[in-house]
PDB file of C-alpha atoms in Angstrom:
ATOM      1  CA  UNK E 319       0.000   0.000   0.000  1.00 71.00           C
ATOM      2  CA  UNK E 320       2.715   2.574   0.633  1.00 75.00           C
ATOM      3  CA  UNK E 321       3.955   1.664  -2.866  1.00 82.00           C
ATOM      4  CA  UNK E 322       0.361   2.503  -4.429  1.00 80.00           C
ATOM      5  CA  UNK E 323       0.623   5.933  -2.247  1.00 77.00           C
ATOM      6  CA  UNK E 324       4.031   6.749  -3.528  1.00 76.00           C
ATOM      7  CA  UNK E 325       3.121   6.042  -6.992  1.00 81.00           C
ATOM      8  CA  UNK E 326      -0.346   7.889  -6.488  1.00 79.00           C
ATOM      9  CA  UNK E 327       2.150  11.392  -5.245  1.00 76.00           C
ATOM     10  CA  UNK E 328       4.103  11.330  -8.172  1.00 76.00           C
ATOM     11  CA  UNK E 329       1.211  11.291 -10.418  1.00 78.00           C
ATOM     12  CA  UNK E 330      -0.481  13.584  -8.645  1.00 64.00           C
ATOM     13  CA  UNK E 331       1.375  16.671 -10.625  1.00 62.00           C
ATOM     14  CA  UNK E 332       2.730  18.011  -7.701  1.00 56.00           C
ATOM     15  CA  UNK E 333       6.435  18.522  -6.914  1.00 55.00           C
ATOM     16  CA  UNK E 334       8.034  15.796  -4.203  1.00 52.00           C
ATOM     17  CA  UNK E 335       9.331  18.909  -2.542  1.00 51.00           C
ATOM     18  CA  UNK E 336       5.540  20.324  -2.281  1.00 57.00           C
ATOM     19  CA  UNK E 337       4.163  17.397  -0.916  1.00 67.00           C
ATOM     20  CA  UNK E 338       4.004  17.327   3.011  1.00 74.00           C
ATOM     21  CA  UNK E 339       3.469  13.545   3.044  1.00 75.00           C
ATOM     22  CA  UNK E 340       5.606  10.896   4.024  1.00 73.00           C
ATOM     23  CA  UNK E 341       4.732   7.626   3.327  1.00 76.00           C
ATOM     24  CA  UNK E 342       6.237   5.277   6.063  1.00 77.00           C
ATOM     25  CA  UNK E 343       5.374   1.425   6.108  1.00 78.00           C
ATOM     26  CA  UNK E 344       6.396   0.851  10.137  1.00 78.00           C
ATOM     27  CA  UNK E 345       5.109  -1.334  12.544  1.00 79.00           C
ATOM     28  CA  UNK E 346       4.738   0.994  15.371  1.00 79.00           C
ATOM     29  CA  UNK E 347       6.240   1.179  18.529  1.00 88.00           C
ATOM     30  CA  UNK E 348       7.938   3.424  19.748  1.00 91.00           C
ATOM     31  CA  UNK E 349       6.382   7.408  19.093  1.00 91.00           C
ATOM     32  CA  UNK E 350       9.983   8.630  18.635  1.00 89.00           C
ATOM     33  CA  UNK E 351      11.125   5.762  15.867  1.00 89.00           C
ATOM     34  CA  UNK E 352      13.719   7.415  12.689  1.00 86.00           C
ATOM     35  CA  UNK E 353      11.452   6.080  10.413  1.00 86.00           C
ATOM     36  CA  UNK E 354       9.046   9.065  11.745  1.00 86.00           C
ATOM     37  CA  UNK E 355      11.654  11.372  12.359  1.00 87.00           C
ATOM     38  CA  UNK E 356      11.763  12.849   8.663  1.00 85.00           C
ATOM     39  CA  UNK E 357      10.441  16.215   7.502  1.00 80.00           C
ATOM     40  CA  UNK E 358       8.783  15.365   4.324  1.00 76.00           C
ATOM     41  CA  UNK E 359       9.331  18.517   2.565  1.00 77.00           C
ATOM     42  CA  UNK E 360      13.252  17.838   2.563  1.00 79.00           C
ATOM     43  CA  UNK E 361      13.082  14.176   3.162  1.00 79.00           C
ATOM     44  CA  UNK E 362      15.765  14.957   5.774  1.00 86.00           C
ATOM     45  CA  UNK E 363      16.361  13.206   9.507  1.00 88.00           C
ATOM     46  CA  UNK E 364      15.490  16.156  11.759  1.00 84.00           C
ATOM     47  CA  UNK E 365      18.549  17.527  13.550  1.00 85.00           C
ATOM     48  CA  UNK E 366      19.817  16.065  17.035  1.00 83.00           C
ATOM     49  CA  UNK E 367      18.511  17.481  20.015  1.00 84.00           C
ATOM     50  CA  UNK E 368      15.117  18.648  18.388  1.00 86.00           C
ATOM     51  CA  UNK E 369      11.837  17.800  19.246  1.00 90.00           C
ATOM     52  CA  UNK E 370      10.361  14.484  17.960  1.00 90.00           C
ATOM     53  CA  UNK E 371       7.430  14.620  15.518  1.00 89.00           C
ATOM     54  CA  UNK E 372       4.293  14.597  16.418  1.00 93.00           C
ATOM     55  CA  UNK E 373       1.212  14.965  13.966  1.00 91.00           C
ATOM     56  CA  UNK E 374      -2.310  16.224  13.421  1.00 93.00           C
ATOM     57  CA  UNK E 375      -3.822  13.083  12.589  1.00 93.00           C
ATOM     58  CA  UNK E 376      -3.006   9.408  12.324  1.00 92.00           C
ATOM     59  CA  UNK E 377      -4.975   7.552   9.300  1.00 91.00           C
ATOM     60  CA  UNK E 378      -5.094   3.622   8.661  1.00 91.00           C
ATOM     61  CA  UNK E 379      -6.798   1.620   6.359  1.00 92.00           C
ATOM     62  CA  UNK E 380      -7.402  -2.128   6.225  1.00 95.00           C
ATOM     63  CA  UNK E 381      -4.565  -2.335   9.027  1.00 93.00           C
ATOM     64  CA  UNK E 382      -5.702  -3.213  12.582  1.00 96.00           C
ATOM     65  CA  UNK E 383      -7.041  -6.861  11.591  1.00 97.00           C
ATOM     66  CA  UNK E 384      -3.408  -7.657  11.125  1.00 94.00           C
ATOM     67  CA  UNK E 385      -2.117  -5.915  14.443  1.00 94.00           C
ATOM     68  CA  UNK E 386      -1.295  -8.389  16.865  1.00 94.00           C
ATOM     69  CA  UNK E 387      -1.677  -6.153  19.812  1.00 95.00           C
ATOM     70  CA  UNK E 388      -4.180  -3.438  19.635  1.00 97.00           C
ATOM     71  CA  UNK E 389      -4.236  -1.986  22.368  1.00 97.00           C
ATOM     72  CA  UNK E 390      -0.343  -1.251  22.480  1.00 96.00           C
ATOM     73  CA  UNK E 391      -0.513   0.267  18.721  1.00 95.00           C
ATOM     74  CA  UNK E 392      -3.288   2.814  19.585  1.00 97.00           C
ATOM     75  CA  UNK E 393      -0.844   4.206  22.759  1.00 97.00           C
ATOM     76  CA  UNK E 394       2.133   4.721  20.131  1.00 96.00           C
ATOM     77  CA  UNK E 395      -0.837   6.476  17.633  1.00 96.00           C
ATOM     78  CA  UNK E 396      -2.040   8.632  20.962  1.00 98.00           C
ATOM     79  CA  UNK E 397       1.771   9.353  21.815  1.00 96.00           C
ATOM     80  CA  UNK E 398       2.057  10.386  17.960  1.00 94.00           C
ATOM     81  CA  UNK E 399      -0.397  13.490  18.061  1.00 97.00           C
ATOM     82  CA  UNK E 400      -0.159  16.609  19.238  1.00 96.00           C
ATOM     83  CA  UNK E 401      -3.203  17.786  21.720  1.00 98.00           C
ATOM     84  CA  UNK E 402      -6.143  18.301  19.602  1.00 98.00           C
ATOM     85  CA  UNK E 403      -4.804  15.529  16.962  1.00 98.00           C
ATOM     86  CA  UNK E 404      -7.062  12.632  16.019  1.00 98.00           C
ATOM     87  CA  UNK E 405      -6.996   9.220  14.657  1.00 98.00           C
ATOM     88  CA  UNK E 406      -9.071   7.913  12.072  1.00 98.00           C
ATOM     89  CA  UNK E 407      -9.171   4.150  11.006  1.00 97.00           C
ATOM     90  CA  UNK E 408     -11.296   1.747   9.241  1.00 97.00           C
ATOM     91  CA  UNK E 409     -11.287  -2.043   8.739  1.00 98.00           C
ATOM     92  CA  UNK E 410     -13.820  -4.649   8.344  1.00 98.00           C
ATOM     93  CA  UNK E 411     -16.131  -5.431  11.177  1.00 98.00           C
ATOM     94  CA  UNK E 412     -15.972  -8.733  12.228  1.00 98.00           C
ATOM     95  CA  UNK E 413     -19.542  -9.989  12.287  1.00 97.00           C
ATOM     96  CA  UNK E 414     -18.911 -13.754  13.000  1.00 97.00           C
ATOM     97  CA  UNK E 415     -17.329 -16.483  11.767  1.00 97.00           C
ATOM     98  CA  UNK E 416     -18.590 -15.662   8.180  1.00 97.00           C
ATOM     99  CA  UNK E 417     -16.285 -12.897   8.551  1.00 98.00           C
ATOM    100  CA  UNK E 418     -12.776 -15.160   8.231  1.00 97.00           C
ATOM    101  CA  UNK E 419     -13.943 -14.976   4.246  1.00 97.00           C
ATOM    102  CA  UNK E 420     -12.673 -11.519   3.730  1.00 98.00           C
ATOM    103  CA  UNK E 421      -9.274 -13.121   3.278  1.00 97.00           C
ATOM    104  CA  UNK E 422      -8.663 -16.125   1.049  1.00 97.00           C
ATOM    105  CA  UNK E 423      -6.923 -19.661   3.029  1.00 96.00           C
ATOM    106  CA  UNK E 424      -4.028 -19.185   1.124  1.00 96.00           C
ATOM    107  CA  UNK E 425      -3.846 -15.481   2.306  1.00 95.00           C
ATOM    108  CA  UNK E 426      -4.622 -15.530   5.871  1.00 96.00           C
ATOM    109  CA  UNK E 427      -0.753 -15.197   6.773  1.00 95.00           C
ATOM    110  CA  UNK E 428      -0.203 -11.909   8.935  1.00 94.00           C
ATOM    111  CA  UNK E 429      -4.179 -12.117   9.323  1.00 96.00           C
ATOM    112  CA  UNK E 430      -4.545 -11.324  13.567  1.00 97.00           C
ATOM    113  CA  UNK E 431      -8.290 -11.376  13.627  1.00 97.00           C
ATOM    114  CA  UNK E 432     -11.286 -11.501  11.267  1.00 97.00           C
ATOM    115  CA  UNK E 433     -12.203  -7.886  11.166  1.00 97.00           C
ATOM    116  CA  UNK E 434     -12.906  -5.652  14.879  1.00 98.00           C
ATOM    117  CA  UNK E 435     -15.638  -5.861  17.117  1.00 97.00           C
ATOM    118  CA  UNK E 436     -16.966  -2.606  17.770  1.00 97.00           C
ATOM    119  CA  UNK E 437     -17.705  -2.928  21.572  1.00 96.00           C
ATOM    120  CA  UNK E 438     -13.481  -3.854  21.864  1.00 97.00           C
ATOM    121  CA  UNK E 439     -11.497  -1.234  19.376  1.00 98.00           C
ATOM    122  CA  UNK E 440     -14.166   1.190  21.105  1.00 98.00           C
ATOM    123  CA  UNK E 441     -12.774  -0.131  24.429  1.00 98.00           C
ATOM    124  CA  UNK E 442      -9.336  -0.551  23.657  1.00 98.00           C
ATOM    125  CA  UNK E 443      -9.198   3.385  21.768  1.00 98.00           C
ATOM    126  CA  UNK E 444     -10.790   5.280  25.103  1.00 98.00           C
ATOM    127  CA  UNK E 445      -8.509   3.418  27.294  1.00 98.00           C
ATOM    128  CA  UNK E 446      -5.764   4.640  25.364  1.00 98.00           C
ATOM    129  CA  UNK E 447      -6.406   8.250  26.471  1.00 98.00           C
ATOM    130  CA  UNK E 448      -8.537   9.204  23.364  1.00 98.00           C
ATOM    131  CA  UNK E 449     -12.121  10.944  23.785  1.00 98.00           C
ATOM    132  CA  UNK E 450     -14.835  12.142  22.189  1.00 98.00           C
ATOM    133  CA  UNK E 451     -14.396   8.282  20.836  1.00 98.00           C
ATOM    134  CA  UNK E 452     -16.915   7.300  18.025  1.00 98.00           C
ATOM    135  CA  UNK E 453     -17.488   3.620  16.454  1.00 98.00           C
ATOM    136  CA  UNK E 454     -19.739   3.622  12.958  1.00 98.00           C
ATOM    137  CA  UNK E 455     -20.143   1.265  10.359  1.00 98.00           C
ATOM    138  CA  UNK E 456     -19.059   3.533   7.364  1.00 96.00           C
ATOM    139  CA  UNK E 457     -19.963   1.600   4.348  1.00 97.00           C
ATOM    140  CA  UNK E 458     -20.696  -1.581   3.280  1.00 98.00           C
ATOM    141  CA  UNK E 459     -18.230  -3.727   0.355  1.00 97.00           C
ATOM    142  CA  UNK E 460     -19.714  -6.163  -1.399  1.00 98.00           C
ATOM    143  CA  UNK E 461     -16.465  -8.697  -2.398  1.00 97.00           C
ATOM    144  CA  UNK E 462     -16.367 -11.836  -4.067  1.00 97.00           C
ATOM    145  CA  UNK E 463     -15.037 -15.025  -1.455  1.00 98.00           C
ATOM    146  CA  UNK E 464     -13.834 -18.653  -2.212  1.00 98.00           C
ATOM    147  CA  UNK E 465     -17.420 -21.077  -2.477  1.00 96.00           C
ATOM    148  CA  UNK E 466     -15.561 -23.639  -0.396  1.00 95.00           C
ATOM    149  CA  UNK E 467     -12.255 -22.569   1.924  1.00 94.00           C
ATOM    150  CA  UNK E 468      -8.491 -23.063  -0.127  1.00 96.00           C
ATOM    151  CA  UNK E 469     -10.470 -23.547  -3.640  1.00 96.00           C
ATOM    152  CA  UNK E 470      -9.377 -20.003  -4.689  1.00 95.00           C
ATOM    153  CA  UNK E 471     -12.122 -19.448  -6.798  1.00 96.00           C
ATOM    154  CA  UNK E 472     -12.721 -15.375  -5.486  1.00 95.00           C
ATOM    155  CA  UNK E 473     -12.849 -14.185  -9.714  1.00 94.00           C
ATOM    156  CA  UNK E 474     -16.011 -16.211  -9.344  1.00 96.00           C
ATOM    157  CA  UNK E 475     -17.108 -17.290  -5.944  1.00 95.00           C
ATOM    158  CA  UNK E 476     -20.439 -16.022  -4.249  1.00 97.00           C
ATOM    159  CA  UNK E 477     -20.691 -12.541  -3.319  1.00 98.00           C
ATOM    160  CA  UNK E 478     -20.839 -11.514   0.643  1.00 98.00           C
ATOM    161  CA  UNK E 479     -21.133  -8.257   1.845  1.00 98.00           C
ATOM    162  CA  UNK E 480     -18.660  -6.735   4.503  1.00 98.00           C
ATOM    163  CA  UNK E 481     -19.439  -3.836   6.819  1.00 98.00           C
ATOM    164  CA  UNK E 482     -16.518  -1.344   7.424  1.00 98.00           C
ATOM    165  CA  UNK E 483     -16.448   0.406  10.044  1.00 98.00           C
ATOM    166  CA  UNK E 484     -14.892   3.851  10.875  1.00 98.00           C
ATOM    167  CA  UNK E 485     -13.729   4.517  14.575  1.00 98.00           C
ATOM    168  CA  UNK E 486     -12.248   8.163  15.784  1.00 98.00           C
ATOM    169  CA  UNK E 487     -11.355  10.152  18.610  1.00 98.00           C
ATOM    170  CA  UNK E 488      -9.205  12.912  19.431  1.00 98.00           C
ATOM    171  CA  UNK E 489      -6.539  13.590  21.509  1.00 98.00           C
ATOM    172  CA  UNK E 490      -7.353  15.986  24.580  1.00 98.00           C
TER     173      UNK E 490
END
């Protein structure tokens, strides 16, 4: 995915030096990691001695079902914004076991869970110091899933419809 964001900057007919995104593929944690400690108009390491980075907001996409510890990722992404900052993140909902389809058997390596529960990642994000803390199903993808389990027939497999969901709070 960071390579599809990279490519999707340098089409976007901007200049790399206008761009104030960095695209960093990291498992996080630690808030003060190099890999964060860039500015991304220069691409530079920020000079010894200064202040670590901390940002505005913290976006992920399809990431959390493959986090093995939750709860320890969203303290780095509270540590990572500055007061007022928020996080934003979506994945699948995990609805029951009919939710393990999202992923095909011969893809389930790195897979932690089978989508979020709401009731937990809205847990898990207030204890982490967040508020103002909201939990919504944001849309709905319809996706094509393997008729039996390892028969890797998703191009034309039945058709089952996963609910996303968005979660959010802010940093006081």
């Amino acid at each position: 995915m960071i390579d599809v964001l990279t490519a999707k900057l340098s089409s976007s007919g901007s200049h790399k030096q206008d761009q104030n995104v960095l695209p960093v593929c990291a498992l996080l944690e630690d808030p003060n990691d190099t890999r964060l400690q860039i500015d991304p108009m220069t691409r530079d390491a920020l000079e010894a001695g200064s202040p670590p980075r901390r940002f505005d907001l913290v976006v992920s996409h399809l990431v959390l079902h493959h986090i093995p510890d939750l709860a320890a990722v969203f303290k780095i992404m509270f540590e990572l914004l500055k007061p007022g900052g928020k996080v934003a993140v979506t994945d699948f909902e995990d609805f029951g076991p009919e939710a393990r389809k999202f992923h095909p058997e011969s893809k389930m390596e790195g897979v932690e869970r089978h989508g979020i529960r709401k009731e937990d990642i809205r847990k898990i994000i207030e204890e982490s110091g967040f508020e103002g803390v909201t939990v919504e199903t944001a849309f709905e993808l319809p996706k094509r899933v393997e008729s039996v389990p390892g028969k890797g027939d998703t191009e034309s497999g039945p058709t089952m419809v996963f609910p996303f969901l968005i979660c959010s709070g802010t940093k006081p």
